[in-house]
């Protein structure tokens, strides 16, 4: 566990040194820069799976080549062995070869699909793992600021955008690229001037893809951010359903949701319109290209009928039309790619959030300590210039019970938050046995301290597993002993399944008082040196 964290920290600090200022720095960077960096970073996740990418691309290539040469072989076999000479054995031989070519094309096609989906799923899983690790290390103040729904949306929807591109994009791109190359070679073999006439449309298409692509990327980012808002809104209203229903606010919640929903719809339409714009425009360019080829071809046919036959012109008209299909595919993949890049940027924003509290380079070891807690002139506010507590001084001696009493909102929970180092003080210091909290490792502090939160949280699993959460290796006897100390044993024993009773999400199927007792048991069982109870 601690190994994991350490390696994770080095990873992220490496990234930070690459990009000064972390997440907020990205705002200052040039858009194109940002884009290039995202590309490079995305590619890093391929790791050793780059080999799969290469195998995948080579097999697609093989499959396209085999599929392309097959009709040629068929044509030649018919001409040579059926039309010119009737050599049925040679013809059968050619058919066997053809069969093998088609089998080869099929096999390479399957191999490429399997390899690419193998690779993209592995890459995506690695991104999810890093995301989850990073989120686990973020400080609580990060979650105060960002909506939970937004984080979930980035981890699911945005990562899925990247996946969609990886699993479909590569294959389509390679396919389109080789089809275009094949057509160009075939055209060059026929006639140079007419080939150049067809290719004249390429710069226009390139320019269009660049300009529209930029707009699509922007629209995709907006759309994905709106989807984040949508999931945040759903998350909030589902969590607060009891409050909504008890105040009969369903209608106003519906209206609030409608507005978020409308924004999401508009952003999605905007994105769709921008990406669909590509198709008609491409078609237009294609028609112009066709007109150009026919026009030029017509002039050439009249001027030099020896070389420029109607047949040749017809072939070029067919090629010019065929050229369009893979270009359309490229444009489509490019839209997909832009959504993926927008998603990647949003995921990297989470990865780059440096809201975690700094850890000391060489933490002071927490050994067998008496456990004296001291607040020395501590001031703190959740937001700047809004102090919640200021100038707090007190000493909690080991072996004693220290009570902090104050009206609601006075800052009692806040002091516990500071003691557990969920937040850092603004000034002054909190000391354990004379050493500032910030000089210990966070893991050590949390191991030393057992905190019963004012609003305890439980996982949707058995009571036993919830109780053992802080000390999975505890024995049954130890668990029961802790439950007896916390006065929880009696009510647990009265449940039909006792300690094996399953709690529902957040433990909503037992009473608040019972949840409180379970929370105390859980903390007592973890056997902390310093026990902190918030209104328990
Ligand atoms: N996450 C937060 N972000 C911003 N302000 C907060 C946050 N948590 C608490 N506050 C503010 O800090 C002040 C102190 O809150 P705190 O929870 O420490 O009070 P408390 O003494 O524990 O009250 P209670 O007895 O009701 O539990 C309150 O005014 C509250 O509005
Ligand atoms: Mg409180």
JSON list of N, CA and C in Angstrom, two decimals, residues 322-388:
[
{"chain": "A", "resi": 322, "resn": "UNK", "atom": "N", "xyz": [-14.04, 7.55, -56.27]},
{"chain": "A", "resi": 322, "resn": "UNK", "atom": "CA", "xyz": [-13.56, 6.55, -55.30]},
{"chain": "A", "resi": 322, "resn": "UNK", "atom": "C", "xyz": [-12.67, 7.19, -54.24]},
{"chain": "A", "resi": 323, "resn": "UNK", "atom": "N", "xyz": [-11.95, 8.19, -54.69]},
{"chain": "A", "resi": 323, "resn": "UNK", "atom": "CA", "xyz": [-11.01, 8.91, -53.84]},
{"chain": "A", "resi": 323, "resn": "UNK", "atom": "C", "xyz": [-11.72, 9.52, -52.65]},
{"chain": "A", "resi": 324, "resn": "UNK", "atom": "N", "xyz": [-12.97, 9.85, -52.88]},
{"chain": "A", "resi": 324, "resn": "UNK", "atom": "CA", "xyz": [-13.75, 10.58, -51.90]},
{"chain": "A", "resi": 324, "resn": "UNK", "atom": "C", "xyz": [-14.06, 9.71, -50.66]},
{"chain": "A", "resi": 325, "resn": "UNK", "atom": "N", "xyz": [-14.35, 8.44, -50.88]},
{"chain": "A", "resi": 325, "resn": "UNK", "atom": "CA", "xyz": [-14.79, 7.57, -49.78]},
{"chain": "A", "resi": 325, "resn": "UNK", "atom": "C", "xyz": [-13.75, 7.49, -48.64]},
{"chain": "A", "resi": 326, "resn": "UNK", "atom": "N", "xyz": [-12.48, 7.14, -48.95]},
{"chain": "A", "resi": 326, "resn": "UNK", "atom": "CA", "xyz": [-11.50, 7.12, -47.85]},
{"chain": "A", "resi": 326, "resn": "UNK", "atom": "C", "xyz": [-11.26, 8.49, -47.24]},
{"chain": "A", "resi": 327, "resn": "UNK", "atom": "N", "xyz": [-11.39, 9.55, -48.05]},
{"chain": "A", "resi": 327, "resn": "UNK", "atom": "CA", "xyz": [-11.21, 10.89, -47.49]},
{"chain": "A", "resi": 327, "resn": "UNK", "atom": "C", "xyz": [-12.30, 11.18, -46.46]},
{"chain": "A", "resi": 328, "resn": "UNK", "atom": "N", "xyz": [-13.51, 10.73, -46.80]},
{"chain": "A", "resi": 328, "resn": "UNK", "atom": "CA", "xyz": [-14.63, 10.90, -45.88]},
{"chain": "A", "resi": 328, "resn": "UNK", "atom": "C", "xyz": [-14.33, 10.15, -44.58]},
{"chain": "A", "resi": 329, "resn": "UNK", "atom": "N", "xyz": [-13.76, 8.97, -44.74]},
{"chain": "A", "resi": 329, "resn": "UNK", "atom": "CA", "xyz": [-13.40, 8.15, -43.58]},
{"chain": "A", "resi": 329, "resn": "UNK", "atom": "C", "xyz": [-12.37, 8.87, -42.70]},
{"chain": "A", "resi": 330, "resn": "UNK", "atom": "N", "xyz": [-11.38, 9.48, -43.38]},
{"chain": "A", "resi": 330, "resn": "UNK", "atom": "CA", "xyz": [-10.36, 10.22, -42.63]},
{"chain": "A", "resi": 330, "resn": "UNK", "atom": "C", "xyz": [-11.00, 11.35, -41.85]},
{"chain": "A", "resi": 331, "resn": "UNK", "atom": "N", "xyz": [-11.91, 12.06, -42.51]},
{"chain": "A", "resi": 331, "resn": "UNK", "atom": "CA", "xyz": [-12.57, 13.18, -41.83]},
{"chain": "A", "resi": 331, "resn": "UNK", "atom": "C", "xyz": [-13.35, 12.70, -40.61]},
{"chain": "A", "resi": 332, "resn": "UNK", "atom": "N", "xyz": [-14.00, 11.55, -40.77]},
{"chain": "A", "resi": 332, "resn": "UNK", "atom": "CA", "xyz": [-14.78, 10.99, -39.67]},
{"chain": "A", "resi": 332, "resn": "UNK", "atom": "C", "xyz": [-13.87, 10.60, -38.49]},
{"chain": "A", "resi": 333, "resn": "UNK", "atom": "N", "xyz": [-12.78, 9.91, -38.84]},
{"chain": "A", "resi": 333, "resn": "UNK", "atom": "CA", "xyz": [-11.83, 9.51, -37.80]},
{"chain": "A", "resi": 333, "resn": "UNK", "atom": "C", "xyz": [-11.25, 10.75, -37.13]},
{"chain": "A", "resi": 334, "resn": "UNK", "atom": "N", "xyz": [-11.08, 11.79, -37.92]},
{"chain": "A", "resi": 334, "resn": "UNK", "atom": "CA", "xyz": [-10.49, 13.00, -37.35]},
{"chain": "A", "resi": 334, "resn": "UNK", "atom": "C", "xyz": [-11.44, 13.62, -36.32]},
{"chain": "A", "resi": 335, "resn": "UNK", "atom": "N", "xyz": [-12.73, 13.56, -36.58]},
{"chain": "A", "resi": 335, "resn": "UNK", "atom": "CA", "xyz": [-13.69, 14.04, -35.59]},
{"chain": "A", "resi": 335, "resn": "UNK", "atom": "C", "xyz": [-13.61, 13.21, -34.32]},
{"chain": "A", "resi": 336, "resn": "UNK", "atom": "N", "xyz": [-13.50, 11.90, -34.52]},
{"chain": "A", "resi": 336, "resn": "UNK", "atom": "CA", "xyz": [-13.39, 11.00, -33.37]},
{"chain": "A", "resi": 336, "resn": "UNK", "atom": "C", "xyz": [-12.13, 11.30, -32.57]},
{"chain": "A", "resi": 337, "resn": "UNK", "atom": "N", "xyz": [-11.08, 11.55, -33.33]},
{"chain": "A", "resi": 337, "resn": "UNK", "atom": "CA", "xyz": [-9.79, 11.87, -32.73]},
{"chain": "A", "resi": 337, "resn": "UNK", "atom": "C", "xyz": [-9.90, 13.15, -31.89]},
{"chain": "A", "resi": 338, "resn": "UNK", "atom": "N", "xyz": [-10.64, 14.13, -32.42]},
{"chain": "A", "resi": 338, "resn": "UNK", "atom": "CA", "xyz": [-10.79, 15.38, -31.67]},
{"chain": "A", "resi": 338, "resn": "UNK", "atom": "C", "xyz": [-11.56, 15.19, -30.38]},
{"chain": "A", "resi": 339, "resn": "UNK", "atom": "N", "xyz": [-12.58, 14.35, -30.40]},
{"chain": "A", "resi": 339, "resn": "UNK", "atom": "CA", "xyz": [-13.30, 14.05, -29.16]},
{"chain": "A", "resi": 339, "resn": "UNK", "atom": "C", "xyz": [-12.35, 13.37, -28.17]},
{"chain": "A", "resi": 340, "resn": "UNK", "atom": "N", "xyz": [-11.55, 12.46, -28.70]},
{"chain": "A", "resi": 340, "resn": "UNK", "atom": "CA", "xyz": [-10.61, 11.74, -27.84]},
{"chain": "A", "resi": 340, "resn": "UNK", "atom": "C", "xyz": [-9.61, 12.70, -27.22]},
{"chain": "A", "resi": 341, "resn": "UNK", "atom": "N", "xyz": [-9.13, 13.65, -28.01]},
{"chain": "A", "resi": 341, "resn": "UNK", "atom": "CA", "xyz": [-8.14, 14.59, -27.48]},
{"chain": "A", "resi": 341, "resn": "UNK", "atom": "C", "xyz": [-8.77, 15.50, -26.44]},
{"chain": "A", "resi": 342, "resn": "UNK", "atom": "N", "xyz": [-10.01, 15.92, -26.69]},
{"chain": "A", "resi": 342, "resn": "UNK", "atom": "CA", "xyz": [-10.71, 16.74, -25.70]},
{"chain": "A", "resi": 342, "resn": "UNK", "atom": "C", "xyz": [-10.86, 15.94, -24.40]},
{"chain": "A", "resi": 343, "resn": "UNK", "atom": "N", "xyz": [-11.21, 14.66, -24.55]},
{"chain": "A", "resi": 343, "resn": "UNK", "atom": "CA", "xyz": [-11.34, 13.79, -23.38]},
{"chain": "A", "resi": 343, "resn": "UNK", "atom": "C", "xyz": [-10.01, 13.66, -22.66]},
{"chain": "A", "resi": 344, "resn": "UNK", "atom": "N", "xyz": [-8.95, 13.43, -23.44]},
{"chain": "A", "resi": 344, "resn": "UNK", "atom": "CA", "xyz": [-7.63, 13.25, -22.83]},
{"chain": "A", "resi": 344, "resn": "UNK", "atom": "C", "xyz": [-7.24, 14.49, -22.05]},
{"chain": "A", "resi": 345, "resn": "UNK", "atom": "N", "xyz": [-7.49, 15.67, -22.63]},
{"chain": "A", "resi": 345, "resn": "UNK", "atom": "CA", "xyz": [-7.13, 16.90, -21.93]},
{"chain": "A", "resi": 345, "resn": "UNK", "atom": "C", "xyz": [-7.87, 17.00, -20.61]},
{"chain": "A", "resi": 346, "resn": "UNK", "atom": "N", "xyz": [-9.15, 16.60, -20.63]},
{"chain": "A", "resi": 346, "resn": "UNK", "atom": "CA", "xyz": [-9.94, 16.69, -19.38]},
{"chain": "A", "resi": 346, "resn": "UNK", "atom": "C", "xyz": [-9.45, 15.67, -18.35]},
{"chain": "A", "resi": 347, "resn": "UNK", "atom": "N", "xyz": [-9.01, 14.51, -18.82]},
{"chain": "A", "resi": 347, "resn": "UNK", "atom": "CA", "xyz": [-8.50, 13.52, -17.87]},
{"chain": "A", "resi": 347, "resn": "UNK", "atom": "C", "xyz": [-7.17, 14.01, -17.28]},
{"chain": "A", "resi": 348, "resn": "UNK", "atom": "N", "xyz": [-6.34, 14.57, -18.16]},
{"chain": "A", "resi": 348, "resn": "UNK", "atom": "CA", "xyz": [-5.04, 15.04, -17.68]},
{"chain": "A", "resi": 348, "resn": "UNK", "atom": "C", "xyz": [-5.20, 16.20, -16.70]},
{"chain": "A", "resi": 349, "resn": "UNK", "atom": "N", "xyz": [-6.26, 16.96, -16.83]},
{"chain": "A", "resi": 349, "resn": "UNK", "atom": "CA", "xyz": [-6.52, 18.03, -15.86]},
{"chain": "A", "resi": 349, "resn": "UNK", "atom": "C", "xyz": [-6.66, 17.44, -14.46]},
{"chain": "A", "resi": 350, "resn": "UNK", "atom": "N", "xyz": [-7.33, 16.28, -14.37]},
{"chain": "A", "resi": 350, "resn": "UNK", "atom": "CA", "xyz": [-7.46, 15.63, -13.06]},
{"chain": "A", "resi": 350, "resn": "UNK", "atom": "C", "xyz": [-6.09, 15.13, -12.61]},
{"chain": "A", "resi": 351, "resn": "UNK", "atom": "N", "xyz": [-5.37, 14.48, -13.54]},
{"chain": "A", "resi": 351, "resn": "UNK", "atom": "CA", "xyz": [-4.05, 13.94, -13.19]},
{"chain": "A", "resi": 351, "resn": "UNK", "atom": "C", "xyz": [-3.11, 15.04, -12.71]},
{"chain": "A", "resi": 352, "resn": "UNK", "atom": "N", "xyz": [-3.29, 16.22, -13.26]},
{"chain": "A", "resi": 352, "resn": "UNK", "atom": "CA", "xyz": [-2.36, 17.32, -12.97]},
{"chain": "A", "resi": 352, "resn": "UNK", "atom": "C", "xyz": [-2.76, 18.12, -11.76]},
{"chain": "A", "resi": 353, "resn": "UNK", "atom": "N", "xyz": [-3.96, 17.89, -11.24]},
{"chain": "A", "resi": 353, "resn": "UNK", "atom": "CA", "xyz": [-4.37, 18.68, -10.09]},
{"chain": "A", "resi": 353, "resn": "UNK", "atom": "C", "xyz": [-3.43, 18.39, -8.95]},
{"chain": "A", "resi": 354, "resn": "UNK", "atom": "N", "xyz": [-2.78, 19.43, -8.48]},
{"chain": "A", "resi": 354, "resn": "UNK", "atom": "CA", "xyz": [-1.75, 19.25, -7.46]},
{"chain": "A", "resi": 354, "resn": "UNK", "atom": "C", "xyz": [-2.30, 19.64, -6.10]},
{"chain": "A", "resi": 355, "resn": "UNK", "atom": "N", "xyz": [-3.57, 19.34, -5.91]},
{"chain": "A", "resi": 355, "resn": "UNK", "atom": "CA", "xyz": [-4.20, 19.80, -4.68]},
{"chain": "A", "resi": 355, "resn": "UNK", "atom": "C", "xyz": [-3.82, 18.95, -3.48]},
{"chain": "A", "resi": 356, "resn": "UNK", "atom": "N", "xyz": [-2.99, 17.93, -3.71]},
{"chain": "A", "resi": 356, "resn": "UNK", "atom": "CA", "xyz": [-2.61, 17.12, -2.56]},
{"chain": "A", "resi": 356, "resn": "UNK", "atom": "C", "xyz": [-1.70, 17.94, -1.64]},
{"chain": "A", "resi": 357, "resn": "UNK", "atom": "N", "xyz": [-1.80, 17.69, -0.35]},
{"chain": "A", "resi": 357, "resn": "UNK", "atom": "CA", "xyz": [-0.96, 18.42, 0.58]},
{"chain": "A", "resi": 357, "resn": "UNK", "atom": "C", "xyz": [0.46, 17.90, 0.45]},
{"chain": "A", "resi": 358, "resn": "UNK", "atom": "N", "xyz": [1.45, 18.81, 0.56]},
{"chain": "A", "resi": 358, "resn": "UNK", "atom": "CA", "xyz": [2.83, 18.37, 0.37]},
{"chain": "A", "resi": 358, "resn": "UNK", "atom": "C", "xyz": [3.26, 17.35, 1.43]},
{"chain": "A", "resi": 359, "resn": "UNK", "atom": "N", "xyz": [4.02, 16.36, 0.98]},
{"chain": "A", "resi": 359, "resn": "UNK", "atom": "CA", "xyz": [4.58, 15.39, 1.92]},
{"chain": "A", "resi": 359, "resn": "UNK", "atom": "C", "xyz": [6.04, 15.74, 2.15]},
{"chain": "A", "resi": 360, "resn": "UNK", "atom": "N", "xyz": [6.54, 15.56, 3.36]},
{"chain": "A", "resi": 360, "resn": "UNK", "atom": "CA", "xyz": [7.95, 15.87, 3.60]},
{"chain": "A", "resi": 360, "resn": "UNK", "atom": "C", "xyz": [8.85, 14.90, 2.82]},
{"chain": "A", "resi": 361, "resn": "UNK", "atom": "N", "xyz": [10.01, 15.43, 2.38]},
{"chain": "A", "resi": 361, "resn": "UNK", "atom": "CA", "xyz": [10.96, 14.59, 1.64]},
{"chain": "A", "resi": 361, "resn": "UNK", "atom": "C", "xyz": [11.42, 13.42, 2.50]},
{"chain": "A", "resi": 362, "resn": "UNK", "atom": "N", "xyz": [11.88, 13.76, 3.71]},
{"chain": "A", "resi": 362, "resn": "UNK", "atom": "CA", "xyz": [12.30, 12.71, 4.64]},
{"chain": "A", "resi": 362, "resn": "UNK", "atom": "C", "xyz": [11.49, 12.88, 5.92]},
{"chain": "A", "resi": 363, "resn": "UNK", "atom": "N", "xyz": [10.39, 12.16, 6.00]},
{"chain": "A", "resi": 363, "resn": "UNK", "atom": "CA", "xyz": [9.50, 12.35, 7.16]},
{"chain": "A", "resi": 363, "resn": "UNK", "atom": "C", "xyz": [10.17, 11.92, 8.47]},
{"chain": "A", "resi": 364, "resn": "UNK", "atom": "N", "xyz": [9.82, 12.64, 9.54]},
{"chain": "A", "resi": 364, "resn": "UNK", "atom": "CA", "xyz": [10.28, 12.25, 10.88]},
{"chain": "A", "resi": 364, "resn": "UNK", "atom": "C", "xyz": [9.54, 10.96, 11.23]},
{"chain": "A", "resi": 365, "resn": "UNK", "atom": "N", "xyz": [10.29, 9.98, 11.75]},
{"chain": "A", "resi": 365, "resn": "UNK", "atom": "CA", "xyz": [9.64, 8.71, 12.08]},
{"chain": "A", "resi": 365, "resn": "UNK", "atom": "C", "xyz": [8.80, 8.85, 13.32]},
{"chain": "A", "resi": 366, "resn": "UNK", "atom": "N", "xyz": [7.60, 8.36, 13.24]},
{"chain": "A", "resi": 366, "resn": "UNK", "atom": "CA", "xyz": [6.74, 8.36, 14.43]},
{"chain": "A", "resi": 366, "resn": "UNK", "atom": "C", "xyz": [7.01, 7.06, 15.17]},
{"chain": "A", "resi": 367, "resn": "UNK", "atom": "N", "xyz": [7.75, 7.17, 16.30]},
{"chain": "A", "resi": 367, "resn": "UNK", "atom": "CA", "xyz": [8.02, 5.93, 17.02]},
{"chain": "A", "resi": 367, "resn": "UNK", "atom": "C", "xyz": [7.07, 5.80, 18.20]},
{"chain": "A", "resi": 368, "resn": "UNK", "atom": "N", "xyz": [7.45, 4.98, 19.16]},
{"chain": "A", "resi": 368, "resn": "UNK", "atom": "CA", "xyz": [6.61, 4.84, 20.36]},
{"chain": "A", "resi": 368, "resn": "UNK", "atom": "C", "xyz": [6.59, 6.18, 21.08]},
{"chain": "A", "resi": 369, "resn": "UNK", "atom": "N", "xyz": [5.56, 6.95, 20.86]},
{"chain": "A", "resi": 369, "resn": "UNK", "atom": "CA", "xyz": [5.52, 8.29, 21.40]},
{"chain": "A", "resi": 369, "resn": "UNK", "atom": "C", "xyz": [4.45, 8.38, 22.46]},
{"chain": "A", "resi": 370, "resn": "UNK", "atom": "N", "xyz": [4.63, 9.31, 23.38]},
{"chain": "A", "resi": 370, "resn": "UNK", "atom": "CA", "xyz": [3.57, 9.49, 24.37]},
{"chain": "A", "resi": 370, "resn": "UNK", "atom": "C", "xyz": [2.27, 9.97, 23.70]},
{"chain": "A", "resi": 371, "resn": "UNK", "atom": "N", "xyz": [2.38, 10.80, 22.67]},
{"chain": "A", "resi": 371, "resn": "UNK", "atom": "CA", "xyz": [1.17, 11.25, 21.97]},
{"chain": "A", "resi": 371, "resn": "UNK", "atom": "C", "xyz": [0.60, 12.54, 22.53]},
{"chain": "A", "resi": 372, "resn": "UNK", "atom": "N", "xyz": [1.46, 13.53, 22.73]},
{"chain": "A", "resi": 372, "resn": "UNK", "atom": "CA", "xyz": [0.98, 14.83, 23.24]},
{"chain": "A", "resi": 372, "resn": "UNK", "atom": "C", "xyz": [0.59, 15.70, 22.03]},
{"chain": "A", "resi": 373, "resn": "UNK", "atom": "N", "xyz": [-0.65, 16.15, 22.04]},
{"chain": "A", "resi": 373, "resn": "UNK", "atom": "CA", "xyz": [-1.12, 16.97, 20.92]},
{"chain": "A", "resi": 373, "resn": "UNK", "atom": "C", "xyz": [-1.13, 18.43, 21.34]},
{"chain": "A", "resi": 374, "resn": "UNK", "atom": "N", "xyz": [-0.55, 19.27, 20.50]},
{"chain": "A", "resi": 374, "resn": "UNK", "atom": "CA", "xyz": [-0.46, 20.68, 20.86]},
{"chain": "A", "resi": 374, "resn": "UNK", "atom": "C", "xyz": [-0.89, 21.56, 19.69]},
{"chain": "A", "resi": 375, "resn": "UNK", "atom": "N", "xyz": [-1.81, 22.47, 19.93]},
{"chain": "A", "resi": 375, "resn": "UNK", "atom": "CA", "xyz": [-2.17, 23.49, 18.95]},
{"chain": "A", "resi": 375, "resn": "UNK", "atom": "C", "xyz": [-1.44, 24.76, 19.35]},
{"chain": "A", "resi": 376, "resn": "UNK", "atom": "N", "xyz": [-0.65, 25.30, 18.44]},
{"chain": "A", "resi": 376, "resn": "UNK", "atom": "CA", "xyz": [0.16, 26.47, 18.79]},
{"chain": "A", "resi": 376, "resn": "UNK", "atom": "C", "xyz": [-0.23, 27.63, 17.87]},
{"chain": "A", "resi": 377, "resn": "UNK", "atom": "N", "xyz": [-1.08, 28.53, 18.39]},
{"chain": "A", "resi": 377, "resn": "UNK", "atom": "CA", "xyz": [-1.47, 29.73, 17.65]},
{"chain": "A", "resi": 377, "resn": "UNK", "atom": "C", "xyz": [-2.01, 29.40, 16.25]},
{"chain": "A", "resi": 378, "resn": "UNK", "atom": "N", "xyz": [-2.91, 28.41, 16.21]},
{"chain": "A", "resi": 378, "resn": "UNK", "atom": "CA", "xyz": [-3.39, 27.90, 14.92]},
{"chain": "A", "resi": 378, "resn": "UNK", "atom": "C", "xyz": [-4.51, 28.78, 14.33]},
{"chain": "A", "resi": 379, "resn": "UNK", "atom": "N", "xyz": [-4.33, 29.17, 13.08]},
{"chain": "A", "resi": 379, "resn": "UNK", "atom": "CA", "xyz": [-5.41, 29.87, 12.37]},
{"chain": "A", "resi": 379, "resn": "UNK", "atom": "C", "xyz": [-5.66, 29.14, 11.06]},
{"chain": "A", "resi": 380, "resn": "UNK", "atom": "N", "xyz": [-6.94, 29.14, 10.67]},
{"chain": "A", "resi": 380, "resn": "UNK", "atom": "CA", "xyz": [-7.29, 28.43, 9.44]},
{"chain": "A", "resi": 380, "resn": "UNK", "atom": "C", "xyz": [-8.64, 28.89, 8.91]},
{"chain": "A", "resi": 381, "resn": "UNK", "atom": "N", "xyz": [-8.76, 28.91, 7.59]},
{"chain": "A", "resi": 381, "resn": "UNK", "atom": "CA", "xyz": [-10.04, 29.14, 6.94]},
{"chain": "A", "resi": 381, "resn": "UNK", "atom": "C", "xyz": [-10.10, 28.27, 5.70]},
{"chain": "A", "resi": 382, "resn": "UNK", "atom": "N", "xyz": [-11.29, 27.78, 5.36]},
{"chain": "A", "resi": 382, "resn": "UNK", "atom": "CA", "xyz": [-11.41, 26.93, 4.17]},
{"chain": "A", "resi": 382, "resn": "UNK", "atom": "C", "xyz": [-11.16, 27.74, 2.91]},
{"chain": "A", "resi": 383, "resn": "UNK", "atom": "N", "xyz": [-11.58, 29.03, 2.97]},
{"chain": "A", "resi": 383, "resn": "UNK", "atom": "CA", "xyz": [-11.31, 29.91, 1.84]},
{"chain": "A", "resi": 383, "resn": "UNK", "atom": "C", "xyz": [-10.42, 31.03, 2.32]},
{"chain": "A", "resi": 384, "resn": "UNK", "atom": "N", "xyz": [-9.67, 31.59, 1.39]},
{"chain": "A", "resi": 384, "resn": "UNK", "atom": "CA", "xyz": [-8.76, 32.67, 1.74]},
{"chain": "A", "resi": 384, "resn": "UNK", "atom": "C", "xyz": [-9.53, 33.84, 2.33]},
{"chain": "A", "resi": 385, "resn": "UNK", "atom": "N", "xyz": [-8.92, 34.52, 3.29]},
{"chain": "A", "resi": 385, "resn": "UNK", "atom": "CA", "xyz": [-9.51, 35.70, 3.92]},
{"chain": "A", "resi": 385, "resn": "UNK", "atom": "C", "xyz": [-10.85, 35.44, 4.61]},
{"chain": "A", "resi": 386, "resn": "UNK", "atom": "N", "xyz": [-11.13, 34.16, 4.87]},
{"chain": "A", "resi": 386, "resn": "UNK", "atom": "CA", "xyz": [-12.35, 33.85, 5.62]},
{"chain": "A", "resi": 386, "resn": "UNK", "atom": "C", "xyz": [-11.97, 32.91, 6.75]},
{"chain": "A", "resi": 387, "resn": "UNK", "atom": "N", "xyz": [-11.31, 33.47, 7.80]},
{"chain": "A", "resi": 387, "resn": "UNK", "atom": "CA", "xyz": [-10.83, 32.59, 8.87]},
{"chain": "A", "resi": 387, "resn": "UNK", "atom": "C", "xyz": [-12.00, 31.92, 9.60]},
{"chain": "A", "resi": 388, "resn": "UNK", "atom": "N", "xyz": [-11.84, 30.64, 9.88]},
{"chain": "A", "resi": 388, "resn": "UNK", "atom": "CA", "xyz": [-12.85, 29.92, 10.66]},
{"chain": "A", "resi": 388, "resn": "UNK", "atom": "C", "xyz": [-12.40, 29.84, 12.11]}
]
